[in-house]
Amino acid sequence: MFQASFARARPASPVRRSTARQLLFVPSLMATPAVALGALTVWLDAAPAAGLLDGLSWYQAAKPDGAREVLSTIAGSMITVAGVVFSITIVAISYAASQYGPRIRTNFMSDRGNQFTSGTFIATFLYCLVVLRTVKSRDETRTNGYNMFNATRCYRLNVGLRKSVELYARGTDLANELAFSHTSFVKDQSPLRGRNIVFGMRHQF
């Protein structure tokens, strides 16, 4: 007795097809858990249970300066590699679309390998960024934020062939906001410069 059965594939929804073709859809999904993981790591480090790690023989606590350098190096390398990967992918998509047809562009954009590769680099960068902002030295104190109002006005006079005279006025911290440099060891004794107005002239010849 011969029996034959046919199954019809269920077409994907328009939303699923649209998101699958987005190169940055998967990296965006991976970025959210990376930020949450970074916040969880910071919380665990500050929690009372963090002292339990000191009893582990293989655990070696790093100093703030060393941790900052490691995180900065990883974050810088990850965002650099992510930029290179993204640029190469865009170049490959443009070349393939012009040489082999527009359908190749969809295949490149929806390739999970490209999406997960970019997502891994971006997620690692965001994780390091979240943790890096909380790493502080033992003698480091909190510095309040500040807003500065700066303005520049210039006027150029043409005095000949490829020659010009530029008059300018530049004002910094016009609101005279009290501000401190966070990276300075004497920030409390030496604040940033207050209101300052400079008039000058530039001449090109």
C-alpha positions as a Markdown table, in Angstrom:
| # | Residue | x | y | z |
|---|---|---|---|---|
| 1 | Met | 0.0 | 0.0 | 0.0 |
| 2 | Phe | 1.5 | 3.3 | -1.0 |
| 3 | Gln | 0.8 | 6.5 | 1.0 |
| 4 | Ala | 2.1 | 9.9 | 0.2 |
| 5 | Ser | 1.8 | 13.0 | 2.4 |
| 6 | Phe | 2.7 | 16.5 | 1.7 |
| 7 | Ala | 3.5 | 19.2 | 4.2 |
| 8 | Arg | 3.4 | 22.8 | 3.4 |
| 9 | Ala | 6.0 | 25.0 | 5.0 |
| 10 | Arg | 4.6 | 27.8 | 7.1 |
| 11 | Pro | 5.7 | 31.2 | 5.7 |
| 12 | Ala | 7.6 | 33.4 | 8.1 |
| 13 | Ser | 5.8 | 36.5 | 9.4 |
| 14 | Pro | 6.7 | 39.9 | 7.8 |
| 15 | Val | 8.1 | 41.0 | 11.1 |
| 16 | Arg | 10.4 | 38.0 | 11.3 |
| 17 | Arg | 11.6 | 38.4 | 7.8 |
| 18 | Ser | 12.2 | 42.1 | 8.3 |
| 19 | Thr | 14.3 | 41.6 | 11.5 |
| 20 | Ala | 16.2 | 38.8 | 10.0 |
| 21 | Arg | 17.5 | 41.1 | 7.3 |
| 22 | Gln | 18.8 | 43.7 | 9.7 |
| 23 | Leu | 22.5 | 43.4 | 10.3 |
| 24 | Leu | 22.4 | 45.1 | 13.7 |
| 25 | Phe | 19.3 | 43.3 | 15.1 |
| 26 | Val | 21.2 | 40.5 | 16.7 |
| 27 | Pro | 23.9 | 42.8 | 18.1 |
| 28 | Ser | 21.3 | 44.9 | 19.6 |
| 29 | Leu | 19.8 | 41.9 | 21.4 |
| 30 | Met | 23.2 | 40.9 | 22.6 |
| 31 | Ala | 24.0 | 44.4 | 23.9 |
| 32 | Thr | 21.2 | 44.4 | 26.4 |
| 33 | Pro | 22.3 | 41.3 | 28.4 |
| 34 | Ala | 25.9 | 42.6 | 28.3 |
| 35 | Val | 24.9 | 45.8 | 30.0 |
| 36 | Ala | 22.8 | 43.9 | 32.5 |
| 37 | Leu | 25.7 | 41.5 | 33.2 |
| 38 | Gly | 28.0 | 44.4 | 33.7 |
| 39 | Ala | 25.6 | 46.0 | 36.2 |
| 40 | Leu | 25.3 | 42.6 | 38.0 |
| 41 | Thr | 29.0 | 42.2 | 38.2 |
| 42 | Val | 29.4 | 45.6 | 39.8 |
| 43 | Trp | 26.6 | 44.8 | 42.3 |
| 44 | Leu | 28.2 | 41.4 | 43.2 |
| 45 | Asp | 31.6 | 43.1 | 43.7 |
| 46 | Ala | 30.1 | 45.6 | 46.1 |
| 47 | Ala | 27.8 | 43.1 | 47.9 |
| 48 | Pro | 28.8 | 41.7 | 51.3 |
| 49 | Ala | 29.2 | 38.3 | 49.8 |
| 50 | Ala | 32.1 | 39.6 | 47.7 |
| 51 | Gly | 34.5 | 38.9 | 50.6 |
| 52 | Leu | 34.0 | 35.2 | 50.2 |
| 53 | Leu | 36.2 | 35.3 | 47.1 |
| 54 | Asp | 39.2 | 36.3 | 49.2 |
| 55 | Gly | 39.3 | 32.8 | 50.7 |
| 56 | Leu | 39.8 | 31.2 | 47.3 |
| 57 | Ser | 43.5 | 30.1 | 46.7 |
| 58 | Trp | 43.3 | 30.7 | 42.9 |
| 59 | Tyr | 41.6 | 34.1 | 43.2 |
| 60 | Gln | 43.9 | 37.1 | 43.0 |
| 61 | Ala | 42.4 | 40.6 | 43.5 |
| 62 | Ala | 43.7 | 43.2 | 41.0 |
| 63 | Lys | 44.4 | 46.7 | 42.0 |
| 64 | Pro | 42.2 | 49.5 | 40.6 |
| 65 | Asp | 44.9 | 50.8 | 38.2 |
| 66 | Gly | 45.5 | 47.3 | 36.8 |
| 67 | Ala | 41.8 | 46.6 | 36.4 |
| 68 | Arg | 41.3 | 49.9 | 34.7 |
| 69 | Glu | 44.1 | 49.3 | 32.2 |
| 70 | Val | 42.9 | 45.8 | 31.4 |
| 71 | Leu | 39.3 | 46.9 | 30.8 |
| 72 | Ser | 40.4 | 49.9 | 28.8 |
| 73 | Thr | 42.6 | 47.7 | 26.6 |
| 74 | Ile | 39.8 | 45.2 | 26.0 |
| 75 | Ala | 37.2 | 47.9 | 25.3 |
| 76 | Gly | 39.4 | 49.7 | 22.9 |
| 77 | Ser | 40.4 | 46.6 | 21.0 |
| 78 | Met | 36.8 | 45.3 | 20.8 |
| 79 | Ile | 35.4 | 48.5 | 19.4 |
| 80 | Thr | 38.2 | 48.7 | 16.9 |
| 81 | Val | 37.7 | 45.2 | 15.7 |
| 82 | Ala | 33.9 | 45.7 | 15.6 |
| 83 | Gly | 34.5 | 48.8 | 13.4 |
| 84 | Val | 36.8 | 46.8 | 11.0 |
| 85 | Val | 34.3 | 43.9 | 10.8 |
| 86 | Phe | 31.4 | 46.2 | 10.1 |
| 87 | Ser | 33.4 | 48.1 | 7.4 |
| 88 | Ile | 34.5 | 44.9 | 5.7 |
| 89 | Thr | 30.9 | 43.6 | 5.8 |
| 90 | Ile | 29.5 | 46.7 | 4.2 |
| 91 | Val | 32.2 | 46.6 | 1.5 |
| 92 | Ala | 31.5 | 43.0 | 0.8 |
| 93 | Ile | 27.7 | 43.7 | 0.6 |
| 94 | Ser | 28.3 | 46.6 | -1.8 |
| 95 | Tyr | 30.6 | 44.6 | -4.0 |
| 96 | Ala | 28.3 | 41.5 | -4.1 |
| 97 | Ala | 25.2 | 43.6 | -4.8 |
| 98 | Ser | 26.9 | 45.3 | -7.8 |
| 99 | Gln | 28.4 | 42.1 | -9.2 |
| 100 | Tyr | 26.0 | 39.3 | -8.5 |
| 101 | Gly | 22.6 | 41.0 | -8.0 |
| 102 | Pro | 20.6 | 42.6 | -5.2 |
| 103 | Arg | 19.6 | 39.2 | -3.7 |
| 104 | Ile | 23.1 | 38.7 | -2.4 |
| 105 | Arg | 22.8 | 41.7 | -0.2 |
| 106 | Thr | 19.9 | 40.1 | 1.6 |
| 107 | Asn | 21.9 | 37.0 | 2.2 |
| 108 | Phe | 24.8 | 38.9 | 3.6 |
| 109 | Met | 22.6 | 41.0 | 5.9 |
| 110 | Ser | 20.7 | 38.0 | 7.2 |
| 111 | Asp | 23.8 | 35.9 | 7.8 |
| 112 | Arg | 23.8 | 34.9 | 11.4 |
| 113 | Gly | 27.6 | 34.5 | 11.5 |
| 114 | Asn | 28.1 | 38.2 | 10.7 |
| 115 | Gln | 25.4 | 39.2 | 13.1 |
| 116 | Phe | 26.8 | 37.1 | 16.0 |
| 117 | Thr | 30.4 | 38.2 | 15.3 |
| 118 | Ser | 29.5 | 41.9 | 15.4 |
| 119 | Gly | 27.3 | 41.3 | 18.5 |
| 120 | Thr | 30.1 | 39.6 | 20.4 |
| 121 | Phe | 32.5 | 42.5 | 19.9 |
| 122 | Ile | 29.8 | 45.2 | 20.7 |
| 123 | Ala | 28.6 | 43.3 | 23.7 |
| 124 | Thr | 32.1 | 42.9 | 25.1 |
| 125 | Phe | 32.8 | 46.6 | 24.6 |
| 126 | Leu | 29.6 | 47.6 | 26.4 |
| 127 | Tyr | 30.3 | 45.2 | 29.3 |
| 128 | Cys | 33.8 | 46.7 | 29.8 |
| 129 | Leu | 32.4 | 50.2 | 29.5 |
| 130 | Val | 29.8 | 49.6 | 32.3 |
| 131 | Val | 32.4 | 48.0 | 34.6 |
| 132 | Leu | 35.1 | 50.5 | 33.8 |
| 133 | Arg | 33.1 | 53.5 | 35.0 |
| 134 | Thr | 32.9 | 52.0 | 38.5 |
| 135 | Val | 36.6 | 51.2 | 38.9 |
| 136 | Lys | 38.1 | 53.8 | 41.3 |
| 137 | Ser | 41.4 | 54.0 | 43.1 |
| 138 | Arg | 41.5 | 53.9 | 46.9 |
| 139 | Asp | 42.5 | 57.5 | 47.2 |
| 140 | Glu | 40.1 | 58.7 | 44.5 |
| 141 | Thr | 37.2 | 60.9 | 45.6 |
| 142 | Arg | 34.0 | 61.8 | 43.9 |
| 143 | Thr | 33.9 | 64.8 | 41.6 |
| 144 | Asn | 30.7 | 66.7 | 40.9 |
| 145 | Gly | 29.7 | 67.3 | 37.3 |
| 146 | Tyr | 29.6 | 70.7 | 35.8 |
| 147 | Asn | 28.2 | 72.6 | 32.7 |
| 148 | Met | 30.3 | 75.2 | 30.9 |
| 149 | Phe | 29.0 | 77.8 | 28.5 |
| 150 | Asn | 31.6 | 78.7 | 25.9 |
| 151 | Ala | 31.2 | 80.9 | 22.9 |
| 152 | Thr | 33.3 | 82.0 | 19.9 |
| 153 | Arg | 32.7 | 84.7 | 17.4 |
| 154 | Cys | 35.0 | 85.4 | 14.4 |
| 155 | Tyr | 35.0 | 87.7 | 11.3 |
| 156 | Arg | 37.3 | 87.1 | 8.3 |
| 157 | Leu | 38.5 | 89.8 | 6.0 |
| 158 | Asn | 40.0 | 89.0 | 2.6 |
| 159 | Val | 42.9 | 91.3 | 2.0 |
| 160 | Gly | 44.3 | 89.8 | -1.2 |
| 161 | Leu | 44.8 | 86.6 | -3.2 |
| 162 | Arg | 44.8 | 83.7 | -0.7 |
| 163 | Lys | 45.3 | 86.2 | 2.1 |
| 164 | Ser | 42.9 | 86.9 | 4.9 |
| 165 | Val | 42.8 | 88.4 | 8.4 |
| 166 | Glu | 40.5 | 86.9 | 11.0 |
| 167 | Leu | 39.3 | 88.7 | 14.0 |
| 168 | Tyr | 37.9 | 86.6 | 16.8 |
| 169 | Ala | 36.6 | 86.8 | 20.4 |
| 170 | Arg | 36.4 | 83.6 | 22.5 |
| 171 | Gly | 34.9 | 83.3 | 25.9 |
| 172 | Thr | 35.2 | 80.2 | 28.1 |
| 173 | Asp | 33.1 | 79.5 | 31.2 |
| 174 | Leu | 31.0 | 82.6 | 30.8 |
| 175 | Ala | 28.7 | 81.6 | 33.6 |
| 176 | Asn | 31.8 | 81.3 | 35.9 |
| 177 | Glu | 30.9 | 77.8 | 37.0 |
| 178 | Leu | 33.1 | 76.2 | 39.7 |
| 179 | Ala | 34.6 | 73.1 | 38.2 |
| 180 | Phe | 37.3 | 70.6 | 39.1 |
| 181 | Ser | 39.4 | 68.2 | 37.1 |
| 182 | His | 38.7 | 64.6 | 38.2 |
| 183 | Thr | 42.1 | 63.4 | 37.1 |
| 184 | Ser | 44.1 | 66.0 | 39.1 |
| 185 | Phe | 45.5 | 65.0 | 42.4 |
| 186 | Val | 45.1 | 68.6 | 43.7 |
| 187 | Lys | 41.7 | 69.2 | 42.2 |
| 188 | Asp | 40.2 | 70.4 | 45.5 |
| 189 | Gln | 43.0 | 73.0 | 45.8 |
| 190 | Ser | 43.2 | 74.0 | 42.2 |
| 191 | Pro | 39.9 | 74.3 | 40.3 |
| 192 | Leu | 39.6 | 74.9 | 36.6 |
| 193 | Arg | 40.0 | 78.4 | 35.3 |
| 194 | Gly | 36.9 | 80.6 | 35.6 |
| 195 | Arg | 35.4 | 83.1 | 33.3 |
| 196 | Asn | 37.9 | 84.1 | 30.6 |
| 197 | Ile | 37.5 | 86.2 | 27.4 |
| 198 | Val | 40.2 | 86.4 | 24.7 |
| 199 | Phe | 40.4 | 88.7 | 21.7 |
| 200 | Gly | 42.8 | 87.9 | 18.9 |
| 201 | Met | 43.7 | 88.1 | 15.3 |
| 202 | Arg | 44.9 | 85.5 | 12.8 |
| 203 | His | 46.6 | 86.4 | 9.5 |
| 204 | Gln | 47.1 | 84.0 | 6.6 |
| 205 | Phe | 49.8 | 84.7 | 4.0 |
